[in-house]
Coordinates of C-alpha atoms in Angstrom, one line a residue:
Chain D
V14 CA 92.2 -53.2 -15.5
N15 CA 92.9 -49.7 -14.9
D16 CA 91.0 -47.9 -17.8
D17 CA 89.3 -44.9 -16.4
T18 CA 85.5 -45.2 -18.7
V19 CA 83.9 -48.8 -19.7
P20 CA 82.0 -49.2 -23.0
V21 CA 78.4 -48.6 -23.4
D22 CA 78.2 -52.0 -24.0
D23 CA 78.7 -53.5 -20.6
R24 CA 77.2 -56.1 -18.8
G25 CA 77.6 -54.6 -15.5
L26 CA 75.7 -51.2 -16.6
N27 CA 73.2 -52.4 -18.6
Y28 CA 71.8 -55.3 -16.4
G29 CA 73.4 -55.4 -12.7
D30 CA 75.6 -58.0 -14.3
G31 CA 78.3 -57.9 -12.3
L32 CA 79.3 -58.1 -8.5
F33 CA 82.3 -55.8 -6.3
E34 CA 83.9 -55.7 -3.0
T35 CA 85.3 -52.6 -1.2
I36 CA 88.3 -53.9 0.4
R37 CA 89.5 -51.7 3.3
V38 CA 93.7 -51.3 2.5
Q39 CA 96.2 -50.1 5.7
S40 CA 100.1 -50.1 5.2
G41 CA 99.7 -51.4 1.9
E42 CA 98.4 -54.2 3.3
M43 CA 94.6 -55.9 3.0
P44 CA 94.0 -57.8 6.0
L45 CA 90.5 -59.5 4.8
L46 CA 91.6 -60.1 0.9
S47 CA 91.1 -64.2 1.8
R48 CA 88.2 -63.8 3.0
H49 CA 86.8 -61.1 -0.2
L50 CA 88.2 -63.3 -2.5
S51 CA 86.6 -66.2 -1.1
R52 CA 83.5 -64.4 -1.0
L53 CA 84.0 -62.6 -5.1
E54 CA 84.1 -67.1 -6.1
A55 CA 81.3 -67.8 -3.9
G56 CA 79.2 -65.4 -6.1
C57 CA 81.1 -65.8 -8.6
R58 CA 80.1 -69.0 -9.0
R59 CA 76.5 -69.0 -8.0
I60 CA 76.3 -66.8 -11.0
G61 CA 78.2 -68.3 -13.6
L62 CA 80.5 -65.7 -13.6
A63 CA 83.8 -67.2 -15.2
W64 CA 86.4 -66.6 -11.8
P65 CA 89.8 -64.6 -12.9
G66 CA 91.2 -67.1 -10.3
R67 CA 92.9 -66.0 -6.6
D68 CA 96.1 -65.6 -7.7
E69 CA 95.5 -62.8 -10.6
L70 CA 92.4 -61.3 -8.6
G71 CA 94.9 -60.4 -5.6
A72 CA 98.6 -60.1 -7.6
Q73 CA 96.7 -56.9 -9.5
L74 CA 95.1 -55.4 -5.6
S75 CA 98.1 -55.8 -4.2
T76 CA 99.6 -53.4 -6.7
A77 CA 97.0 -50.9 -7.2
V78 CA 97.7 -50.4 -3.2
A79 CA 101.2 -50.2 -3.4
G80 CA 102.4 -47.5 -1.3
M81 CA 97.6 -47.5 -0.1
T82 CA 98.6 -46.1 3.6
R83 CA 95.1 -45.7 3.9
G84 CA 91.9 -46.3 2.2
V85 CA 89.4 -48.7 0.0
V86 CA 90.0 -50.7 -2.5
K87 CA 87.3 -51.6 -5.0
L88 CA 86.9 -54.3 -7.7
V89 CA 83.6 -54.7 -9.9
L90 CA 83.5 -57.5 -11.7
T91 CA 81.0 -57.9 -14.6
R92 CA 80.9 -60.5 -17.3
G93 CA 81.9 -57.8 -20.1
S94 CA 79.9 -57.2 -23.2
G95 CA 77.5 -58.4 -25.9
G96 CA 75.4 -61.2 -25.6
R97 CA 71.8 -60.3 -26.9
G98 CA 68.9 -58.7 -24.5
Y99 CA 70.2 -60.1 -21.2
A100 CA 71.3 -63.8 -22.2
P101 CA 74.9 -63.4 -22.1
P102 CA 77.8 -64.4 -25.2
A103 CA 78.4 -67.6 -25.5
V104 CA 81.8 -66.8 -24.0
A105 CA 82.0 -64.2 -22.0
A106 CA 85.7 -62.5 -20.9
V107 CA 84.7 -60.9 -17.7
R108 CA 85.9 -57.7 -16.8
K109 CA 87.4 -56.1 -13.4
I110 CA 87.5 -52.7 -12.8
I111 CA 89.5 -52.3 -10.0
S112 CA 89.9 -48.8 -8.4
C113 CA 91.7 -47.0 -5.1
H114 CA 89.6 -44.9 -2.5
A115 CA 90.4 -42.3 0.3
L116 CA 89.1 -43.4 3.3
P117 CA 85.4 -41.8 4.6
D118 CA 86.1 -39.2 7.5
Y119 CA 84.6 -41.4 9.9
P120 CA 84.3 -39.1 13.7
P121 CA 85.9 -41.3 15.7
E122 CA 83.1 -41.0 18.4
N123 CA 81.4 -43.8 15.8
Y124 CA 83.9 -46.7 17.6
T125 CA 84.1 -44.7 22.1
L126 CA 80.4 -43.9 22.0
G127 CA 78.7 -45.3 19.5
I128 CA 76.6 -43.9 17.2
R129 CA 72.6 -42.9 16.0
V130 CA 70.9 -44.7 13.8
R131 CA 67.5 -44.4 12.2
M132 CA 65.1 -47.3 10.1
C133 CA 64.3 -46.5 6.9
G134 CA 61.7 -46.0 5.4
T135 CA 62.7 -48.0 1.7
R136 CA 62.4 -51.2 2.0
L137 CA 64.8 -54.3 0.8
G138 CA 63.1 -56.4 -1.5
D139 CA 63.6 -60.3 -0.7
S140 CA 65.5 -62.1 -3.5
P141 CA 66.3 -65.6 -2.7
D142 CA 68.5 -65.8 -6.1
T143 CA 70.8 -62.8 -5.6
A144 CA 70.7 -62.8 -1.2
G145 CA 73.5 -62.8 -0.3
L146 CA 75.9 -61.8 -3.4
K147 CA 77.2 -57.6 -3.6
H148 CA 75.6 -57.4 -6.8
L149 CA 75.4 -54.5 -8.7
G150 CA 71.9 -53.9 -8.7
R151 CA 71.6 -51.8 -5.8
L152 CA 69.4 -49.1 -6.5
E153 CA 67.9 -49.6 -3.1
Q154 CA 70.4 -49.0 -0.5
V155 CA 70.8 -45.8 -3.6
L156 CA 67.8 -44.6 -2.9
A157 CA 67.8 -45.5 1.1
S158 CA 70.4 -43.9 1.3
M159 CA 68.3 -40.3 -0.3
E160 CA 65.8 -40.2 2.4
P161 CA 67.2 -37.4 5.4
D162 CA 69.6 -39.1 7.8
E163 CA 67.5 -37.4 10.8
G164 CA 71.6 -37.0 11.6
A165 CA 72.2 -41.3 12.2
A166 CA 75.5 -42.4 10.9
E167 CA 74.1 -45.5 9.6
G168 CA 70.8 -46.2 8.2
L169 CA 68.5 -50.0 9.4
M170 CA 66.3 -51.9 6.1
Q171 CA 63.1 -53.6 6.6
D172 CA 61.8 -56.3 4.4
A173 CA 58.3 -56.5 3.1
A174 CA 57.3 -58.2 6.3
D175 CA 58.9 -55.8 8.6
R176 CA 61.5 -58.3 9.2
I177 CA 64.8 -56.3 10.1
V178 CA 67.5 -57.6 6.9
E179 CA 70.7 -54.8 7.5
G180 CA 72.0 -51.3 7.8
I181 CA 72.3 -49.3 4.2
R182 CA 76.5 -50.5 3.7
S183 CA 76.5 -52.9 7.5
N184 CA 75.3 -55.9 8.3
L185 CA 73.4 -56.2 12.0
F186 CA 73.9 -57.7 15.3
L187 CA 72.2 -57.9 18.4
V188 CA 73.1 -59.1 22.1
R189 CA 70.9 -61.2 23.8
D190 CA 71.0 -63.8 27.0
G191 CA 75.1 -63.3 25.9
G192 CA 75.2 -63.9 22.6
L193 CA 75.5 -62.7 19.0
V194 CA 71.8 -62.3 17.4
T195 CA 72.1 -61.4 13.6
P196 CA 69.7 -61.4 10.1
D197 CA 69.1 -64.5 8.8
L198 CA 70.2 -63.6 4.7
T199 CA 68.6 -66.1 2.5
R200 CA 66.3 -63.7 1.2
G201 CA 67.9 -60.7 0.2
G202 CA 70.4 -58.7 2.2
V203 CA 74.8 -59.1 1.8
A204 CA 76.4 -61.4 2.9
G205 CA 79.4 -58.8 4.9
V206 CA 83.3 -59.3 4.6
M207 CA 83.3 -58.4 8.8
R208 CA 80.2 -60.0 9.1
A209 CA 81.8 -63.3 8.3
E210 CA 85.2 -62.6 10.6
V211 CA 82.6 -61.6 13.8
L212 CA 81.0 -65.2 13.3
D213 CA 84.5 -66.8 13.3
I214 CA 85.5 -64.7 16.1
A215 CA 82.2 -66.1 18.3
A216 CA 82.5 -69.1 17.6
R217 CA 86.3 -69.6 18.7
A218 CA 85.4 -67.6 21.5
G219 CA 82.5 -69.7 22.4
I220 CA 80.2 -67.1 22.2
P221 CA 77.2 -68.7 20.7
V222 CA 75.1 -67.2 18.1
R223 CA 71.9 -66.9 16.3
V224 CA 71.0 -67.0 13.3
T225 CA 67.5 -65.8 12.2
D226 CA 65.1 -63.3 11.6
I227 CA 64.8 -60.5 13.4
S228 CA 61.7 -58.2 14.4
L229 CA 61.8 -54.8 15.8
S230 CA 60.8 -55.9 18.9
E231 CA 63.7 -58.3 18.9
L232 CA 65.8 -55.4 18.1
R233 CA 64.0 -53.1 21.5
S234 CA 64.1 -56.4 23.7
A235 CA 68.5 -56.3 23.0
R236 CA 71.4 -55.7 25.4
E237 CA 73.2 -54.3 22.8
A238 CA 73.3 -53.7 19.1
I239 CA 76.6 -53.5 16.7
L240 CA 76.9 -53.0 13.5
T241 CA 80.1 -54.5 11.0
S242 CA 81.8 -53.2 8.3
S243 CA 84.2 -54.0 5.8
I244 CA 85.7 -50.3 5.9
F245 CA 84.3 -49.1 9.3
G246 CA 84.6 -52.5 10.6
I247 CA 83.1 -51.6 14.3
W248 CA 80.5 -49.4 15.1
P249 CA 78.4 -50.0 18.9
V250 CA 74.8 -48.3 18.0
R251 CA 74.0 -46.7 21.3
E252 CA 70.5 -44.9 19.5
I253 CA 68.4 -46.5 17.3
A254 CA 66.0 -42.7 16.8
R255 CA 62.1 -43.5 17.8
V256 CA 62.9 -46.4 18.6
C257 CA 66.1 -47.7 21.6
E258 CA 68.4 -46.8 23.0
F259 CA 71.8 -48.8 24.2
E260 CA 75.1 -49.2 26.6
S261 CA 77.6 -48.2 23.5
P262 CA 79.7 -50.2 23.7
G263 CA 78.5 -52.4 25.3
P264 CA 80.4 -55.6 26.8
M265 CA 80.4 -58.0 23.7
G266 CA 80.6 -54.9 21.7
R267 CA 84.1 -53.8 23.5
R268 CA 85.0 -57.3 23.2
L269 CA 84.9 -57.6 19.4
M270 CA 86.6 -54.6 18.6
A271 CA 89.1 -55.7 20.8
E272 CA 89.3 -58.7 18.8
I273 CA 89.1 -57.6 15.2
S274 CA 91.9 -54.8 16.5
R275 CA 94.3 -57.4 16.3
L276 CA 93.9 -57.2 12.8
G277 CA 96.4 -54.2 12.4
V278 CA 94.1 -52.1 11.0
R279 CA 93.4 -48.9 12.0
D280 CA 90.1 -47.1 12.6
W281 CA 88.4 -50.9 12.6
A282 CA 88.0 -50.7 16.6
P283 CA 89.2 -47.0 19.3
Chain V
V26 CA 75.3 -38.3 -25.5
N27 CA 76.4 -41.1 -28.2
D28 CA 79.5 -41.4 -26.2
D29 CA 80.4 -45.8 -26.7
T30 CA 81.9 -45.2 -22.8
V31 CA 81.6 -44.2 -19.4
P32 CA 83.1 -43.9 -16.9
V33 CA 83.8 -46.3 -14.0
D34 CA 82.7 -43.9 -11.9
D35 CA 79.2 -44.0 -13.9
R36 CA 75.8 -44.2 -10.4
G37 CA 74.7 -46.8 -13.0
L38 CA 77.2 -49.3 -13.8
N39 CA 78.7 -49.1 -9.9
Y40 CA 75.0 -49.0 -8.0
G41 CA 72.0 -49.8 -11.0
D42 CA 71.4 -46.6 -10.2
G43 CA 69.6 -45.6 -13.5
L44 CA 67.1 -46.6 -15.7
F45 CA 66.8 -47.8 -19.3
E46 CA 63.9 -48.7 -22.1
T47 CA 63.9 -49.7 -25.3
I48 CA 62.4 -48.5 -28.0
R49 CA 60.5 -49.8 -31.1
V50 CA 62.5 -48.0 -34.9
Q51 CA 60.2 -48.5 -37.9
S52 CA 60.7 -46.2 -40.9
G53 CA 62.4 -44.2 -38.2
E54 CA 58.9 -43.5 -36.3
M55 CA 58.4 -44.0 -32.4
P56 CA 55.2 -45.2 -32.4
L57 CA 55.3 -45.9 -29.2
L58 CA 57.7 -43.0 -28.2
S59 CA 55.0 -41.3 -25.7
R60 CA 54.5 -43.9 -23.5
H61 CA 57.9 -44.5 -23.0
L62 CA 58.9 -41.2 -22.3
S63 CA 55.9 -40.4 -19.5
R64 CA 57.1 -44.4 -17.2
L65 CA 60.3 -42.7 -17.8
E66 CA 59.7 -39.7 -16.3
A67 CA 57.3 -40.7 -14.1
G68 CA 60.1 -43.6 -13.1
C69 CA 62.7 -41.2 -12.4
R70 CA 60.4 -39.1 -10.1
R71 CA 60.7 -42.5 -8.4
I72 CA 64.1 -42.7 -8.0
G73 CA 64.7 -38.7 -7.6
L74 CA 66.0 -38.5 -10.9
A75 CA 66.5 -35.5 -12.3
W76 CA 64.9 -35.6 -15.6
P77 CA 65.3 -34.0 -18.7
G78 CA 62.7 -33.7 -20.0
R79 CA 60.7 -35.0 -22.6
D80 CA 61.4 -32.3 -25.6
E81 CA 65.0 -32.8 -25.3
L82 CA 65.0 -36.4 -24.9
G83 CA 62.1 -36.5 -27.7
A84 CA 65.5 -34.9 -30.0
Q85 CA 67.6 -37.1 -29.5
L86 CA 65.6 -39.9 -29.6
S87 CA 64.9 -38.7 -33.4
T88 CA 67.3 -38.0 -33.9
A89 CA 69.5 -41.1 -33.0
V90 CA 66.8 -43.2 -35.3
A91 CA 66.5 -40.9 -38.1
G92 CA 66.8 -43.0 -42.0
M93 CA 66.2 -46.1 -39.7
T94 CA 64.2 -49.0 -41.4
R95 CA 63.3 -51.0 -38.6
G96 CA 65.2 -51.8 -35.0
V97 CA 65.3 -50.9 -31.3
V98 CA 67.1 -47.8 -30.3
K99 CA 68.0 -48.4 -26.4
L100 CA 68.3 -44.9 -24.0
V101 CA 69.9 -45.5 -20.7
L102 CA 69.8 -42.6 -18.1
T103 CA 72.0 -43.4 -14.7
R104 CA 72.9 -41.0 -11.9
G105 CA 75.9 -39.7 -13.4
S106 CA 79.0 -39.6 -11.3
G107 CA 80.1 -39.4 -7.6
G108 CA 78.8 -39.2 -4.9
R109 CA 80.2 -41.2 -0.9
G110 CA 79.0 -45.1 -1.4
Y111 CA 75.1 -45.6 -2.0
A112 CA 74.5 -41.6 -1.5
P113 CA 74.0 -39.5 -4.7
P114 CA 75.7 -36.5 -4.5
A115 CA 74.1 -32.7 -4.0
V116 CA 74.3 -31.9 -6.9
A117 CA 74.1 -35.1 -9.4
A118 CA 74.1 -34.4 -13.3
V119 CA 72.0 -37.8 -15.3
R120 CA 74.3 -39.8 -17.8
K121 CA 72.1 -39.7 -20.7
I122 CA 73.4 -43.2 -22.8
I123 CA 71.8 -43.4 -26.3
S124 CA 72.4 -46.4 -28.4
C125 CA 71.0 -47.7 -32.1
H126 CA 70.2 -51.9 -32.6
A127 CA 69.4 -54.3 -34.8
L128 CA 66.2 -56.6 -34.5
P129 CA 66.8 -59.6 -33.2
D130 CA 65.2 -61.7 -35.7
Y131 CA 62.2 -63.6 -34.8
P132 CA 60.4 -66.7 -36.2
P133 CA 57.3 -65.2 -37.8
E134 CA 56.2 -68.2 -36.3
N135 CA 55.9 -66.9 -33.0
Y136 CA 53.0 -64.8 -34.6
T137 CA 51.4 -67.0 -36.6
L138 CA 51.7 -70.3 -34.9
G139 CA 52.4 -69.0 -31.2
I140 CA 55.2 -69.6 -28.9
R141 CA 56.6 -72.4 -26.7
V142 CA 56.5 -70.6 -23.4
R143 CA 59.2 -72.4 -20.6
M144 CA 59.1 -72.2 -16.8
C145 CA 62.1 -70.5 -15.2
G146 CA 63.5 -71.9 -12.0
T147 CA 65.7 -68.5 -11.1
R148 CA 62.6 -66.1 -8.8
L149 CA 61.9 -63.1 -10.0
G150 CA 63.0 -60.7 -5.7
D151 CA 59.6 -59.0 -4.8
S152 CA 61.3 -55.9 -4.1
P153 CA 57.9 -52.9 -3.6
D154 CA 59.5 -49.7 -3.4
T155 CA 60.8 -50.7 -6.6
A156 CA 58.4 -52.7 -8.8
G157 CA 57.0 -51.8 -11.8
L158 CA 60.3 -49.5 -12.4
K159 CA 63.0 -50.8 -15.8
H160 CA 65.4 -50.0 -13.2
L161 CA 69.4 -51.4 -14.2
G162 CA 69.6 -53.8 -11.9
R163 CA 68.8 -57.2 -13.8
L164 CA 70.9 -60.1 -12.9
E165 CA 67.2 -62.2 -11.9
Q166 CA 66.6 -61.4 -15.4
V167 CA 69.7 -62.4 -16.7
L168 CA 69.9 -65.8 -14.7
A169 CA 67.1 -66.6 -15.6
S170 CA 68.0 -66.2 -19.2
M171 CA 71.0 -67.8 -19.0
E172 CA 69.2 -71.4 -18.4
P173 CA 68.4 -74.0 -20.8
D174 CA 65.8 -72.9 -22.7
E175 CA 63.9 -76.1 -24.2
G176 CA 63.0 -75.1 -26.6
A177 CA 60.8 -72.4 -25.5
A178 CA 61.0 -68.5 -27.0
E179 CA 60.3 -67.0 -23.4
G180 CA 60.9 -68.0 -19.8
L181 CA 58.4 -67.3 -17.2
M182 CA 59.0 -66.0 -14.1
Q183 CA 57.5 -67.0 -10.7
D184 CA 57.6 -64.8 -7.5
A185 CA 59.0 -67.0 -4.2
A186 CA 55.6 -67.2 -2.9
D187 CA 54.8 -69.6 -7.3
R188 CA 53.4 -66.2 -8.4
I189 CA 53.3 -65.6 -11.9
V190 CA 54.3 -62.4 -12.3
E191 CA 56.3 -61.2 -16.0
G192 CA 58.4 -63.1 -18.8
I193 CA 61.2 -62.9 -19.1
R194 CA 61.6 -60.2 -21.1
S195 CA 57.5 -59.3 -21.6
N196 CA 54.5 -59.0 -20.1
L197 CA 51.7 -61.3 -18.9
F198 CA 47.8 -61.5 -20.7
L199 CA 45.6 -64.6 -19.4
V200 CA 42.3 -64.5 -21.6
R201 CA 38.8 -66.1 -19.2
D202 CA 35.4 -65.7 -19.1
G203 CA 35.6 -63.3 -22.1
G204 CA 38.3 -61.1 -20.4
L205 CA 41.6 -60.3 -19.6
V206 CA 43.9 -60.6 -16.4
T207 CA 47.6 -59.7 -16.4
P208 CA 49.5 -59.8 -13.3
D209 CA 49.7 -56.7 -10.4
L210 CA 53.7 -55.9 -10.8
T211 CA 52.9 -54.1 -7.3
R212 CA 55.5 -56.6 -5.7
G213 CA 58.0 -57.2 -8.5
G214 CA 57.9 -56.4 -12.5
V215 CA 58.1 -54.6 -15.0
A216 CA 55.6 -52.2 -16.5
G217 CA 55.6 -53.3 -19.0
V218 CA 54.9 -50.4 -22.6
M219 CA 53.3 -52.8 -24.5
R220 CA 51.2 -53.2 -21.6
A221 CA 50.0 -50.1 -21.5
E222 CA 49.2 -50.5 -25.0
V223 CA 47.1 -53.3 -23.9
L224 CA 46.0 -52.7 -21.3
D225 CA 44.7 -48.8 -22.5
I226 CA 43.1 -51.0 -25.7
A227 CA 40.6 -53.4 -23.7
A228 CA 40.1 -50.1 -22.2
R229 CA 38.6 -48.4 -25.4
A230 CA 37.1 -52.3 -26.5
G231 CA 35.8 -52.6 -23.4
I232 CA 36.3 -55.4 -23.0
P233 CA 37.3 -56.5 -18.8
V234 CA 40.4 -56.4 -17.3
R235 CA 41.4 -57.6 -13.7
V236 CA 45.2 -56.9 -12.6
T237 CA 45.9 -59.7 -10.0
D238 CA 48.1 -62.3 -8.5
I239 CA 48.1 -65.3 -10.6
S240 CA 48.7 -69.0 -10.2
L241 CA 50.4 -71.7 -12.3
S242 CA 46.6 -73.3 -11.6
E243 CA 45.0 -70.0 -13.5
L244 CA 47.1 -70.0 -15.9
R245 CA 46.3 -73.7 -16.6
S246 CA 42.8 -72.8 -16.9
A247 CA 43.4 -69.9 -19.2
R248 CA 41.4 -69.8 -22.6
E249 CA 44.9 -67.9 -24.3
A250 CA 48.1 -66.9 -22.7
I251 CA 49.9 -63.8 -24.9
L252 CA 52.8 -62.2 -24.3
T253 CA 54.0 -59.1 -25.0
S254 CA 56.9 -56.2 -25.4
S255 CA 57.2 -53.0 -26.6
I256 CA 60.1 -54.4 -28.9
F257 CA 58.3 -57.5 -30.6
G258 CA 54.9 -56.6 -30.2
I259 CA 51.9 -60.1 -29.0
W260 CA 53.1 -63.2 -29.6
P261 CA 50.3 -66.3 -28.8
V262 CA 51.0 -68.5 -26.6
R263 CA 51.0 -72.4 -27.6
E264 CA 52.5 -74.6 -25.2
I265 CA 54.4 -74.3 -21.8
A266 CA 56.2 -77.0 -21.1
R267 CA 55.4 -78.9 -19.1
V268 CA 52.3 -77.4 -17.8
C269 CA 49.5 -76.9 -20.9
E270 CA 48.5 -76.1 -24.1
F271 CA 46.1 -73.1 -25.4
E272 CA 44.6 -72.1 -29.0
S273 CA 47.4 -70.1 -30.4
P274 CA 46.9 -67.7 -31.8
G275 CA 43.1 -67.8 -30.2
P276 CA 40.1 -65.1 -30.7
M277 CA 41.3 -62.5 -28.0
G278 CA 44.5 -63.0 -29.2
R279 CA 43.9 -62.2 -32.2
R280 CA 42.1 -59.5 -31.8
L281 CA 44.8 -57.5 -30.1
M282 CA 47.1 -58.2 -32.5
A283 CA 44.7 -56.9 -35.3
E284 CA 44.4 -53.6 -32.7
I285 CA 48.7 -53.4 -32.3
S286 CA 49.2 -53.6 -36.3
R287 CA 47.2 -50.3 -36.5
L288 CA 50.0 -47.9 -35.2
G289 CA 51.6 -49.4 -37.6
V290 CA 54.9 -51.4 -36.6
R291 CA 56.0 -54.2 -39.1
D292 CA 56.6 -57.5 -37.1
W293 CA 54.3 -56.3 -34.0
A294 CA 51.2 -58.2 -35.6
P295 CA 52.1 -60.5 -38.6

């Protein structure tokens, strides 16, 4: 599990044939572990990857993060080695890779004042059969990350039809008419674990939510915008470069940050 | 170069951040090497990967295949290790992985009688910013390969708008009105090296070629269909399961097979 190398015939390396999770750790705990494992299990079912089991993965992750004050643990599952070209072998032995990482050093102002966001030039593809999955093929996100950052802490990615789908490493929520609006991810994008948490918080609190396509003009006319991530939590957006500005944090952003602060993770909210 | 493992922090493994070529070898030679290196160099330029150089790669590949009677050599270039999430490090050291493989054992009838092809259920995504590239994220091809093969030697993949884009591991040409028609690859698909070779043969021979979107009804009304691959060469299509049948090989298929047989690779043509 904790080898520091993989064989060169690994299918994750050769074909992006696998899934991953990056899980926030606080005081040796993983507050969203259950959601991460549920997403991973659903993803394994979708791509026909043998599921190692919640108990086994949970135990291995817990061992890996024991004693970690704050940080990130990354779990990669690949379809292992072998097969003939793209076709997997009849019985594929899933490869597990677990690695621990320091938390990126985010400025506290990202939470208290909000962030500047840019519109990425790189477009996100439409891939209905892999949409929502956190699979290993993330070249579009890499290319978006290589663009000049214009002093922005995150970039928003559009698809070829100009729909705003997600941040490079986060999901987007807008506030309109007192409710939340978040992009439909059935064509592309990653269905984030913190996005799922915010959707649940909204459902419990009676906050209306619309999951729909979002255009640049809808972005401009929103009252607030927030980005969600299982690593950084919630960042309110104060400015989208050359597009618009928002109250940051606004009332909804503050309310959601207060809600997720109950999960006990330092830095997920100010 | 010829290590049999890569570090778990390799960006090819984690993000599909790299490109690859699979190159046919015959008697220690690689007849399409120049085309492979040209595609790879253009791909490196598109994704901002440092180009190791034709001479260096050519020499390393030649060393790897010395003495190989017939087979395949695979070259993977990844953006190496490191970086912070999707963003690569300021100076990334490209990782080269070269591996030699036996040729798949194709039935001779694939060339002499043609093949049965099926329509894949898995759809190919539209990804304009990575279209044409042979990048490491090939999960859609993996999923298509996992479908029941219905006795077919290859599957055709459509995009979400029902356009026929390519085979799982090959490119498609139709014969219509005495000329060739092949799918436009600006939205998705891999611009194959044998496809480029056939396009050049057609240009030299004065065979008209249209590069355009192809629907199922255009497929049905074609006179012939062939699939091209730098590994198997040219296979004429005799049947597309539950769609239509073709003369196989037809006059154009025979002509193109005769042309590529001049490249001296056993099995690229009967």
